[in-house]
Amino acid sequence: MKKIIAWLIRYVPRKYLQRVSGVGLKAVSLFYIGNNVTCPVCSRGFRQFLPYGRIHPRPNALCPNCLSLERHRLIWLYLQQKTSFFTAPHHVLHIAPEACFIKRFEALHGDRYITADIESPLAKVKMDIHQIPFPENTFTVVLCNHVLEHVADDIKAMSEIHRVLQPGGFAIMQIPFFNPIPDVTFEDPTITDKREREKIFGQDDHVRKYGHDYTQRIARAGLTPVADEFVNQLPDDIRRKYGLVKGETIYVGYKN
């Protein structure tokens, strides 16, 4: 299973995987039913989560029912426990929406929940993040996870997120980090060979390797950055139960 998943996510374009992966993995989930771990997004229990990763698959990562990964389960708990996302109406822009969230967030916020992407078949709005087609001060929440490492100009993209956020609104903007993490984010647009990109940036469709200066980049876009160590505040048994990674930081940008 580990090798099959790794091959699929490495070589099959994301837009095609999004159409078919849910059906296939729901069948697989029947063989993983148990109570060692629980997905907080879909509330299903399993013996363990599936492995996930392109080159070195991580064990206990992918929920076979709703397709949540560690970062999705962490974001769910963060929104639930540290924000009003689940208890108050919000106008939400969800960029590159994850399948595990779409129906659940739509049920919470109705037509004020907008999904957008440049190519995803799951999104309502076709959109280039460098030119978000909404007026300024439109949204109270923007979700933009594992997107910025793919785009030509991440500062411009985050500036657009700042523009469309209402004052007091926030954006969650997770990005991947690959060891060794540099002090300063590295990017080189002349590197176009896919295998070379994979070697340098961690994935063949990434265009930068983020460093410890990520919060400074958020600030350059006009947002007030917060690096929240929420996951480290959870008890060890809760992290094990939900398949979370200790040390994974939630990056939030606020519009003052």
PDB file of C-alpha atoms in Angstrom:
ATOM      1  CA  MET A   1       0.000   0.000   0.000  1.00  0.00           C
ATOM      2  CA  LYS A   2       2.826   2.408   0.880  1.00  0.00           C
ATOM      3  CA  LYS A   3       4.478   1.995  -2.540  1.00  0.00           C
ATOM      4  CA  ILE A   4       1.176   2.275  -4.430  1.00  0.00           C
ATOM      5  CA  ILE A   5       0.184   5.532  -2.722  1.00  0.00           C
ATOM      6  CA  ALA A   6       3.680   6.984  -3.164  1.00  0.00           C
ATOM      7  CA  TRP A   7       3.661   6.184  -6.895  1.00  0.00           C
ATOM      8  CA  LEU A   8       0.190   7.618  -7.424  1.00  0.00           C
ATOM      9  CA  ILE A   9       0.810  10.957  -5.740  1.00  0.00           C
ATOM     10  CA  ARG A  10       4.239  11.298  -7.364  1.00  0.00           C
ATOM     11  CA  TYR A  11       3.222  10.617 -10.951  1.00  0.00           C
ATOM     12  CA  VAL A  12      -0.547  11.174 -11.324  1.00  0.00           C
ATOM     13  CA  PRO A  13      -1.599  14.847 -11.598  1.00  0.00           C
ATOM     14  CA  ARG A  14      -3.448  16.108  -8.533  1.00  0.00           C
ATOM     15  CA  LYS A  15      -6.539  17.164 -10.480  1.00  0.00           C
ATOM     16  CA  TYR A  16      -7.083  13.550 -11.606  1.00  0.00           C
ATOM     17  CA  LEU A  17      -6.369  12.045  -8.206  1.00  0.00           C
ATOM     18  CA  GLN A  18      -8.969  14.332  -6.658  1.00  0.00           C
ATOM     19  CA  ARG A  19     -11.662  12.823  -8.880  1.00  0.00           C
ATOM     20  CA  VAL A  20     -11.069   9.153  -8.069  1.00  0.00           C
ATOM     21  CA  SER A  21      -9.029   8.723  -4.888  1.00  0.00           C
ATOM     22  CA  GLY A  22     -11.975   9.037  -2.509  1.00  0.00           C
ATOM     23  CA  VAL A  23     -13.852   6.061  -3.942  1.00  0.00           C
ATOM     24  CA  GLY A  24     -10.832   3.777  -3.963  1.00  0.00           C
ATOM     25  CA  LEU A  25      -9.706   4.587  -0.454  1.00  0.00           C
ATOM     26  CA  LYS A  26     -13.176   4.216   1.024  1.00  0.00           C
ATOM     27  CA  ALA A  27     -13.008   0.570  -0.065  1.00  0.00           C
ATOM     28  CA  VAL A  28      -9.559   0.237   1.513  1.00  0.00           C
ATOM     29  CA  SER A  29     -10.837   1.780   4.754  1.00  0.00           C
ATOM     30  CA  LEU A  30     -12.904  -1.337   5.444  1.00  0.00           C
ATOM     31  CA  PHE A  31      -9.662  -3.236   6.103  1.00  0.00           C
ATOM     32  CA  TYR A  32      -8.410  -0.604   8.543  1.00  0.00           C
ATOM     33  CA  ILE A  33     -11.422  -0.307  10.834  1.00  0.00           C
ATOM     34  CA  GLY A  34     -10.394  -0.213  14.496  1.00  0.00           C
ATOM     35  CA  ASN A  35     -10.066   2.136  17.441  1.00  0.00           C
ATOM     36  CA  ASN A  36      -6.356   2.900  17.796  1.00  0.00           C
ATOM     37  CA  VAL A  37      -6.694   6.227  15.978  1.00  0.00           C
ATOM     38  CA  THR A  38      -9.617   8.523  15.214  1.00  0.00           C
ATOM     39  CA  CYS A  39     -10.004  11.164  12.524  1.00  0.00           C
ATOM     40  CA  PRO A  40     -11.518  14.305  14.124  1.00  0.00           C
ATOM     41  CA  VAL A  41     -12.715  15.485  10.708  1.00  0.00           C
ATOM     42  CA  CYS A  42     -14.938  12.514   9.859  1.00  0.00           C
ATOM     43  CA  SER A  43     -15.072  10.881  13.336  1.00  0.00           C
ATOM     44  CA  ARG A  44     -14.114   7.456  11.960  1.00  0.00           C
ATOM     45  CA  GLY A  45     -11.859   5.079  13.902  1.00  0.00           C
ATOM     46  CA  PHE A  46      -9.098   2.894  12.445  1.00  0.00           C
ATOM     47  CA  ARG A  47      -6.323   0.519  13.445  1.00  0.00           C
ATOM     48  CA  GLN A  48      -4.002   3.096  11.922  1.00  0.00           C
ATOM     49  CA  PHE A  49      -3.999   5.729   9.223  1.00  0.00           C
ATOM     50  CA  LEU A  50      -2.517   4.953   5.811  1.00  0.00           C
ATOM     51  CA  PRO A  51       1.056   5.887   4.870  1.00  0.00           C
ATOM     52  CA  TYR A  52       1.452   8.971   2.681  1.00  0.00           C
ATOM     53  CA  GLY A  53       4.304  10.717   0.870  1.00  0.00           C
ATOM     54  CA  ARG A  54       5.919  10.911  -2.558  1.00  0.00           C
ATOM     55  CA  ILE A  55       9.450   9.713  -1.817  1.00  0.00           C
ATOM     56  CA  HIS A  56       9.600   8.673   1.835  1.00  0.00           C
ATOM     57  CA  PRO A  57       5.993   7.914   2.843  1.00  0.00           C
ATOM     58  CA  ARG A  58       5.082   8.877   6.391  1.00  0.00           C
ATOM     59  CA  PRO A  59       3.397   6.158   8.439  1.00  0.00           C
ATOM     60  CA  ASN A  60       0.004   6.750  10.039  1.00  0.00           C
ATOM     61  CA  ALA A  61      -0.762   9.839   7.930  1.00  0.00           C
ATOM     62  CA  LEU A  62      -3.800   9.548   5.605  1.00  0.00           C
ATOM     63  CA  CYS A  63      -7.366   8.948   6.774  1.00  0.00           C
ATOM     64  CA  PRO A  64      -8.744   6.334   4.344  1.00  0.00           C
ATOM     65  CA  ASN A  65     -12.290   7.625   4.789  1.00  0.00           C
ATOM     66  CA  CYS A  66     -12.150  11.406   4.304  1.00  0.00           C
ATOM     67  CA  LEU A  67      -8.536  11.727   3.030  1.00  0.00           C
ATOM     68  CA  SER A  68      -7.397  14.036   5.816  1.00  0.00           C
ATOM     69  CA  LEU A  69      -3.670  14.227   6.502  1.00  0.00           C
ATOM     70  CA  GLU A  70      -1.923  15.216   9.732  1.00  0.00           C
ATOM     71  CA  ARG A  71      -2.037  18.908   8.792  1.00  0.00           C
ATOM     72  CA  HIS A  72      -5.772  18.775   7.996  1.00  0.00           C
ATOM     73  CA  ARG A  73      -6.608  17.144  11.320  1.00  0.00           C
ATOM     74  CA  LEU A  74      -4.493  19.743  13.110  1.00  0.00           C
ATOM     75  CA  ILE A  75      -6.189  22.631  11.275  1.00  0.00           C
ATOM     76  CA  TRP A  76      -9.619  21.178  12.116  1.00  0.00           C
ATOM     77  CA  LEU A  77      -8.788  21.045  15.819  1.00  0.00           C
ATOM     78  CA  TYR A  78      -7.201  24.501  15.725  1.00  0.00           C
ATOM     79  CA  LEU A  79     -10.251  26.078  14.082  1.00  0.00           C
ATOM     80  CA  GLN A  80     -12.496  24.239  16.524  1.00  0.00           C
ATOM     81  CA  GLN A  81     -10.613  25.060  19.715  1.00  0.00           C
ATOM     82  CA  LYS A  82      -8.925  28.408  19.055  1.00  0.00           C
ATOM     83  CA  THR A  83     -11.262  30.306  16.712  1.00  0.00           C
ATOM     84  CA  SER A  84     -14.981  31.003  16.235  1.00  0.00           C
ATOM     85  CA  PHE A  85     -14.986  29.181  12.883  1.00  0.00           C
ATOM     86  CA  PHE A  86     -17.392  26.482  14.132  1.00  0.00           C
ATOM     87  CA  THR A  87     -19.575  28.690  16.295  1.00  0.00           C
ATOM     88  CA  ALA A  88     -20.139  31.912  14.310  1.00  0.00           C
ATOM     89  CA  PRO A  89     -20.939  32.747  10.674  1.00  0.00           C
ATOM     90  CA  HIS A  90     -17.911  33.513   8.527  1.00  0.00           C
ATOM     91  CA  HIS A  91     -17.301  34.548   4.941  1.00  0.00           C
ATOM     92  CA  VAL A  92     -14.611  32.069   3.911  1.00  0.00           C
ATOM     93  CA  LEU A  93     -12.278  31.855   0.925  1.00  0.00           C
ATOM     94  CA  HIS A  94     -10.756  28.384   0.684  1.00  0.00           C
ATOM     95  CA  ILE A  95      -7.902  28.288  -1.825  1.00  0.00           C
ATOM     96  CA  ALA A  96      -7.035  24.843  -3.271  1.00  0.00           C
ATOM     97  CA  PRO A  97      -9.757  23.234  -1.138  1.00  0.00           C
ATOM     98  CA  GLU A  98      -9.085  19.866   0.439  1.00  0.00           C
ATOM     99  CA  ALA A  99     -11.722  17.210  -0.176  1.00  0.00           C
ATOM    100  CA  CYS A 100     -11.987  16.357   3.523  1.00  0.00           C
ATOM    101  CA  PHE A 101     -13.139  19.899   4.343  1.00  0.00           C
ATOM    102  CA  ILE A 102     -15.402  21.032   1.507  1.00  0.00           C
ATOM    103  CA  LYS A 103     -18.813  19.569   2.405  1.00  0.00           C
ATOM    104  CA  ARG A 104     -18.266  20.045   6.127  1.00  0.00           C
ATOM    105  CA  PHE A 105     -17.296  23.708   5.809  1.00  0.00           C
ATOM    106  CA  GLU A 106     -20.083  24.335   3.309  1.00  0.00           C
ATOM    107  CA  ALA A 107     -22.564  22.909   5.820  1.00  0.00           C
ATOM    108  CA  LEU A 108     -21.262  25.401   8.395  1.00  0.00           C
ATOM    109  CA  HIS A 109     -21.156  28.553   6.256  1.00  0.00           C
ATOM    110  CA  GLY A 110     -23.399  27.894   3.250  1.00  0.00           C
ATOM    111  CA  ASP A 111     -22.958  30.099   0.214  1.00  0.00           C
ATOM    112  CA  ARG A 112     -20.577  32.317   2.184  1.00  0.00           C
ATOM    113  CA  TYR A 113     -18.033  29.520   1.845  1.00  0.00           C
ATOM    114  CA  ILE A 114     -16.183  29.977  -1.471  1.00  0.00           C
ATOM    115  CA  THR A 115     -13.724  27.441  -2.870  1.00  0.00           C
ATOM    116  CA  ALA A 116     -11.214  28.581  -5.484  1.00  0.00           C
ATOM    117  CA  ASP A 117      -8.293  27.150  -7.417  1.00  0.00           C
ATOM    118  CA  ILE A 118      -6.532  27.574 -10.753  1.00  0.00           C
ATOM    119  CA  GLU A 119      -7.233  23.984 -11.833  1.00  0.00           C
ATOM    120  CA  SER A 120      -8.883  21.860  -9.121  1.00  0.00           C
ATOM    121  CA  PRO A 121     -12.153  20.213 -10.231  1.00  0.00           C
ATOM    122  CA  LEU A 122     -13.358  20.545  -6.622  1.00  0.00           C
ATOM    123  CA  ALA A 123     -13.351  24.359  -6.592  1.00  0.00           C
ATOM    124  CA  LYS A 124     -16.313  26.600  -7.430  1.00  0.00           C
ATOM    125  CA  VAL A 125     -14.214  29.493  -8.745  1.00  0.00           C
ATOM    126  CA  LYS A 126     -11.313  29.271 -11.189  1.00  0.00           C
ATOM    127  CA  MET A 127      -8.765  31.708  -9.817  1.00  0.00           C
ATOM    128  CA  ASP A 128      -5.122  32.735  -9.995  1.00  0.00           C
ATOM    129  CA  ILE A 129      -4.007  33.483  -6.437  1.00  0.00           C
ATOM    130  CA  HIS A 130      -1.867  36.363  -7.753  1.00  0.00           C
ATOM    131  CA  GLN A 131      -5.083  38.118  -8.848  1.00  0.00           C
ATOM    132  CA  ILE A 132      -7.914  37.121  -6.505  1.00  0.00           C
ATOM    133  CA  PRO A 133     -11.180  38.174  -8.225  1.00  0.00           C
ATOM    134  CA  PHE A 134     -12.943  39.559  -5.150  1.00  0.00           C
ATOM    135  CA  PRO A 135     -13.153  43.084  -3.722  1.00  0.00           C
ATOM    136  CA  GLU A 136     -11.007  44.131  -0.784  1.00  0.00           C
ATOM    137  CA  ASN A 137     -12.349  43.453   2.710  1.00  0.00           C
ATOM    138  CA  THR A 138     -14.597  40.583   1.546  1.00  0.00           C
ATOM    139  CA  PHE A 139     -13.657  37.604   3.726  1.00  0.00           C
ATOM    140  CA  THR A 140     -13.291  37.022   7.440  1.00  0.00           C
ATOM    141  CA  VAL A 141     -11.265  33.825   6.951  1.00  0.00           C
ATOM    142  CA  VAL A 142      -8.918  32.632   4.204  1.00  0.00           C
ATOM    143  CA  LEU A 143      -7.588  29.075   4.148  1.00  0.00           C
ATOM    144  CA  CYS A 144      -4.533  28.556   1.960  1.00  0.00           C
ATOM    145  CA  ASN A 145      -2.626  25.389   2.807  1.00  0.00           C
ATOM    146  CA  HIS A 146       0.340  23.953   0.919  1.00  0.00           C
ATOM    147  CA  VAL A 147      -0.198  26.363  -1.966  1.00  0.00           C
ATOM    148  CA  LEU A 148       2.431  29.078  -1.618  1.00  0.00           C
ATOM    149  CA  GLU A 149       5.348  26.739  -2.378  1.00  0.00           C
ATOM    150  CA  HIS A 150       3.829  26.244  -5.852  1.00  0.00           C
ATOM    151  CA  VAL A 151       3.234  29.839  -6.949  1.00  0.00           C
ATOM    152  CA  ALA A 152       5.564  32.199  -8.812  1.00  0.00           C
ATOM    153  CA  ASP A 153       5.336  35.063  -6.284  1.00  0.00           C
ATOM    154  CA  ASP A 154       4.281  34.078  -2.777  1.00  0.00           C
ATOM    155  CA  ILE A 155       4.570  37.634  -1.427  1.00  0.00           C
ATOM    156  CA  LYS A 156       2.171  38.875  -4.118  1.00  0.00           C
ATOM    157  CA  ALA A 157      -0.195  35.985  -3.351  1.00  0.00           C
ATOM    158  CA  MET A 158      -0.186  36.759   0.373  1.00  0.00           C
ATOM    159  CA  SER A 159      -0.659  40.452  -0.396  1.00  0.00           C
ATOM    160  CA  GLU A 160      -3.796  39.512  -2.317  1.00  0.00           C
ATOM    161  CA  ILE A 161      -4.980  37.479   0.675  1.00  0.00           C
ATOM    162  CA  HIS A 162      -4.368  40.544   2.843  1.00  0.00           C
ATOM    163  CA  ARG A 163      -6.356  42.705   0.413  1.00  0.00           C
ATOM    164  CA  VAL A 164      -9.484  40.511   0.399  1.00  0.00           C
ATOM    165  CA  LEU A 165      -9.487  39.923   4.166  1.00  0.00           C
ATOM    166  CA  GLN A 166     -11.672  42.113   6.329  1.00  0.00           C
ATOM    167  CA  PRO A 167      -9.934  44.012   9.149  1.00  0.00           C
ATOM    168  CA  GLY A 168      -9.758  41.595  12.062  1.00  0.00           C
ATOM    169  CA  GLY A 169      -9.876  38.612   9.716  1.00  0.00           C
ATOM    170  CA  PHE A 170      -7.262  35.883   9.577  1.00  0.00           C
ATOM    171  CA  ALA A 171      -5.659  33.511   7.110  1.00  0.00           C
ATOM    172  CA  ILE A 172      -4.193  30.096   7.854  1.00  0.00           C
ATOM    173  CA  MET A 173      -1.291  29.555   5.452  1.00  0.00           C
ATOM    174  CA  GLN A 174       0.521  26.278   6.009  1.00  0.00           C
ATOM    175  CA  ILE A 175       3.586  25.431   3.945  1.00  0.00           C
ATOM    176  CA  PRO A 176       5.931  22.414   3.934  1.00  0.00           C
ATOM    177  CA  PHE A 177       9.378  22.445   5.487  1.00  0.00           C
ATOM    178  CA  PHE A 178      12.147  20.101   4.387  1.00  0.00           C
ATOM    179  CA  ASN A 179      15.252  19.344   6.418  1.00  0.00           C
ATOM    180  CA  PRO A 180      17.691  20.878   6.678  1.00  0.00           C
ATOM    181  CA  ILE A 181      15.527  23.990   6.988  1.00  0.00           C
ATOM    182  CA  PRO A 182      17.502  27.018   5.746  1.00  0.00           C
ATOM    183  CA  ASP A 183      17.569  30.295   7.643  1.00  0.00           C
ATOM    184  CA  VAL A 184      16.372  32.118   4.513  1.00  0.00           C
ATOM    185  CA  THR A 185      13.841  30.814   1.997  1.00  0.00           C
ATOM    186  CA  PHE A 186      15.572  29.621  -1.179  1.00  0.00           C
ATOM    187  CA  GLU A 187      14.053  30.065  -4.627  1.00  0.00           C
ATOM    188  CA  ASP A 188      15.562  29.933  -8.111  1.00  0.00           C
ATOM    189  CA  PRO A 189      13.207  30.206 -11.117  1.00  0.00           C
ATOM    190  CA  THR A 190      15.954  28.961 -13.458  1.00  0.00           C
ATOM    191  CA  ILE A 191      15.604  25.452 -11.968  1.00  0.00           C
ATOM    192  CA  THR A 192      13.007  23.903 -14.262  1.00  0.00           C
ATOM    193  CA  ASP A 193      14.022  20.235 -14.449  1.00  0.00           C
ATOM    194  CA  LYS A 194      11.469  18.229 -12.456  1.00  0.00           C
ATOM    195  CA  ARG A 195      13.948  15.843 -10.850  1.00  0.00           C
ATOM    196  CA  GLU A 196      16.235  18.739  -9.912  1.00  0.00           C
ATOM    197  CA  ARG A 197      13.284  20.602  -8.370  1.00  0.00           C
ATOM    198  CA  GLU A 198      12.361  17.497  -6.431  1.00  0.00           C
ATOM    199  CA  LYS A 199      15.909  17.213  -5.134  1.00  0.00           C
ATOM    200  CA  ILE A 200      16.262  20.889  -4.166  1.00  0.00           C
ATOM    201  CA  PHE A 201      12.708  21.924  -3.216  1.00  0.00           C
ATOM    202  CA  GLY A 202      11.333  18.583  -1.966  1.00  0.00           C
ATOM    203  CA  GLN A 203       8.781  18.127  -4.749  1.00  0.00           C
ATOM    204  CA  ASP A 204       8.920  18.535  -8.514  1.00  0.00           C
ATOM    205  CA  ASP A 205       6.134  21.133  -8.628  1.00  0.00           C
ATOM    206  CA  HIS A 206       7.590  23.306  -5.850  1.00  0.00           C
ATOM    207  CA  VAL A 207       9.427  26.509  -6.704  1.00  0.00           C
ATOM    208  CA  ARG A 208      10.937  27.387  -3.312  1.00  0.00           C
ATOM    209  CA  LYS A 209      12.231  25.794  -0.133  1.00  0.00           C
ATOM    210  CA  TYR A 210      10.918  27.682   2.874  1.00  0.00           C
ATOM    211  CA  GLY A 211      13.201  28.714   5.681  1.00  0.00           C
ATOM    212  CA  HIS A 212      12.955  30.082   9.199  1.00  0.00           C
ATOM    213  CA  ASP A 213      12.104  33.491   7.703  1.00  0.00           C
ATOM    214  CA  TYR A 214       8.556  32.438   6.727  1.00  0.00           C
ATOM    215  CA  THR A 215       6.882  34.706   9.290  1.00  0.00           C
ATOM    216  CA  GLN A 216       8.929  37.615   7.919  1.00  0.00           C
ATOM    217  CA  ARG A 217       7.576  36.853   4.440  1.00  0.00           C
ATOM    218  CA  ILE A 218       4.025  36.910   5.826  1.00  0.00           C
ATOM    219  CA  ALA A 219       4.758  40.310   7.370  1.00  0.00           C
ATOM    220  CA  ARG A 220       6.139  41.621   4.057  1.00  0.00           C
ATOM    221  CA  ALA A 221       2.689  40.952   2.566  1.00  0.00           C
ATOM    222  CA  GLY A 222       1.072  43.258   5.143  1.00  0.00           C
ATOM    223  CA  LEU A 223      -0.269  40.592   7.494  1.00  0.00           C
ATOM    224  CA  THR A 224       0.584  40.256  11.162  1.00  0.00           C
ATOM    225  CA  PRO A 225       2.139  36.784  11.512  1.00  0.00           C
ATOM    226  CA  VAL A 226       1.602  34.373  14.380  1.00  0.00           C
ATOM    227  CA  ALA A 227       3.439  31.050  14.640  1.00  0.00           C
ATOM    228  CA  ASP A 228       1.145  29.046  16.923  1.00  0.00           C
ATOM    229  CA  GLU A 229       2.539  25.938  18.656  1.00  0.00           C
ATOM    230  CA  PHE A 230      -0.975  24.696  19.393  1.00  0.00           C
ATOM    231  CA  VAL A 231      -0.119  21.050  18.704  1.00  0.00           C
ATOM    232  CA  ASN A 232       2.561  21.041  21.415  1.00  0.00           C
ATOM    233  CA  GLN A 233      -0.054  22.124  23.952  1.00  0.00           C
ATOM    234  CA  LEU A 234      -2.080  18.949  23.360  1.00  0.00           C
ATOM    235  CA  PRO A 235      -1.482  15.889  25.551  1.00  0.00           C
ATOM    236  CA  ASP A 236       0.586  13.084  24.030  1.00  0.00           C
ATOM    237  CA  ASP A 237      -2.377  10.687  24.017  1.00  0.00           C
ATOM    238  CA  ILE A 238      -4.477  13.174  22.026  1.00  0.00           C
ATOM    239  CA  ARG A 239      -1.712  13.615  19.452  1.00  0.00           C
ATOM    240  CA  ARG A 240      -1.452   9.825  19.120  1.00  0.00           C
ATOM    241  CA  LYS A 241      -5.217   9.416  18.875  1.00  0.00           C
ATOM    242  CA  TYR A 242      -5.541  11.931  16.034  1.00  0.00           C
ATOM    243  CA  GLY A 243      -2.272  11.119  14.276  1.00  0.00           C
ATOM    244  CA  LEU A 244      -0.753  14.584  14.771  1.00  0.00           C
ATOM    245  CA  VAL A 245       2.898  15.567  14.475  1.00  0.00           C
ATOM    246  CA  LYS A 246       4.490  17.207  17.498  1.00  0.00           C
ATOM    247  CA  GLY A 247       6.237  20.417  16.514  1.00  0.00           C
ATOM    248  CA  GLU A 248       4.056  21.259  13.505  1.00  0.00           C
ATOM    249  CA  THR A 249       3.413  24.996  13.679  1.00  0.00           C
ATOM    250  CA  ILE A 250       0.175  26.666  12.610  1.00  0.00           C
ATOM    251  CA  TYR A 251       0.983  29.826  10.642  1.00  0.00           C
ATOM    252  CA  VAL A 252      -1.679  32.519  10.847  1.00  0.00           C
ATOM    253  CA  GLY A 253      -1.719  35.952   9.270  1.00  0.00           C
ATOM    254  CA  TYR A 254      -4.050  38.606  10.741  1.00  0.00           C
ATOM    255  CA  LYS A 255      -5.276  41.770   9.046  1.00  0.00           C
ATOM    256  CA  ASN A 256      -5.169  44.584  11.582  1.00  0.00           C
TER     257      ASN A 256
END
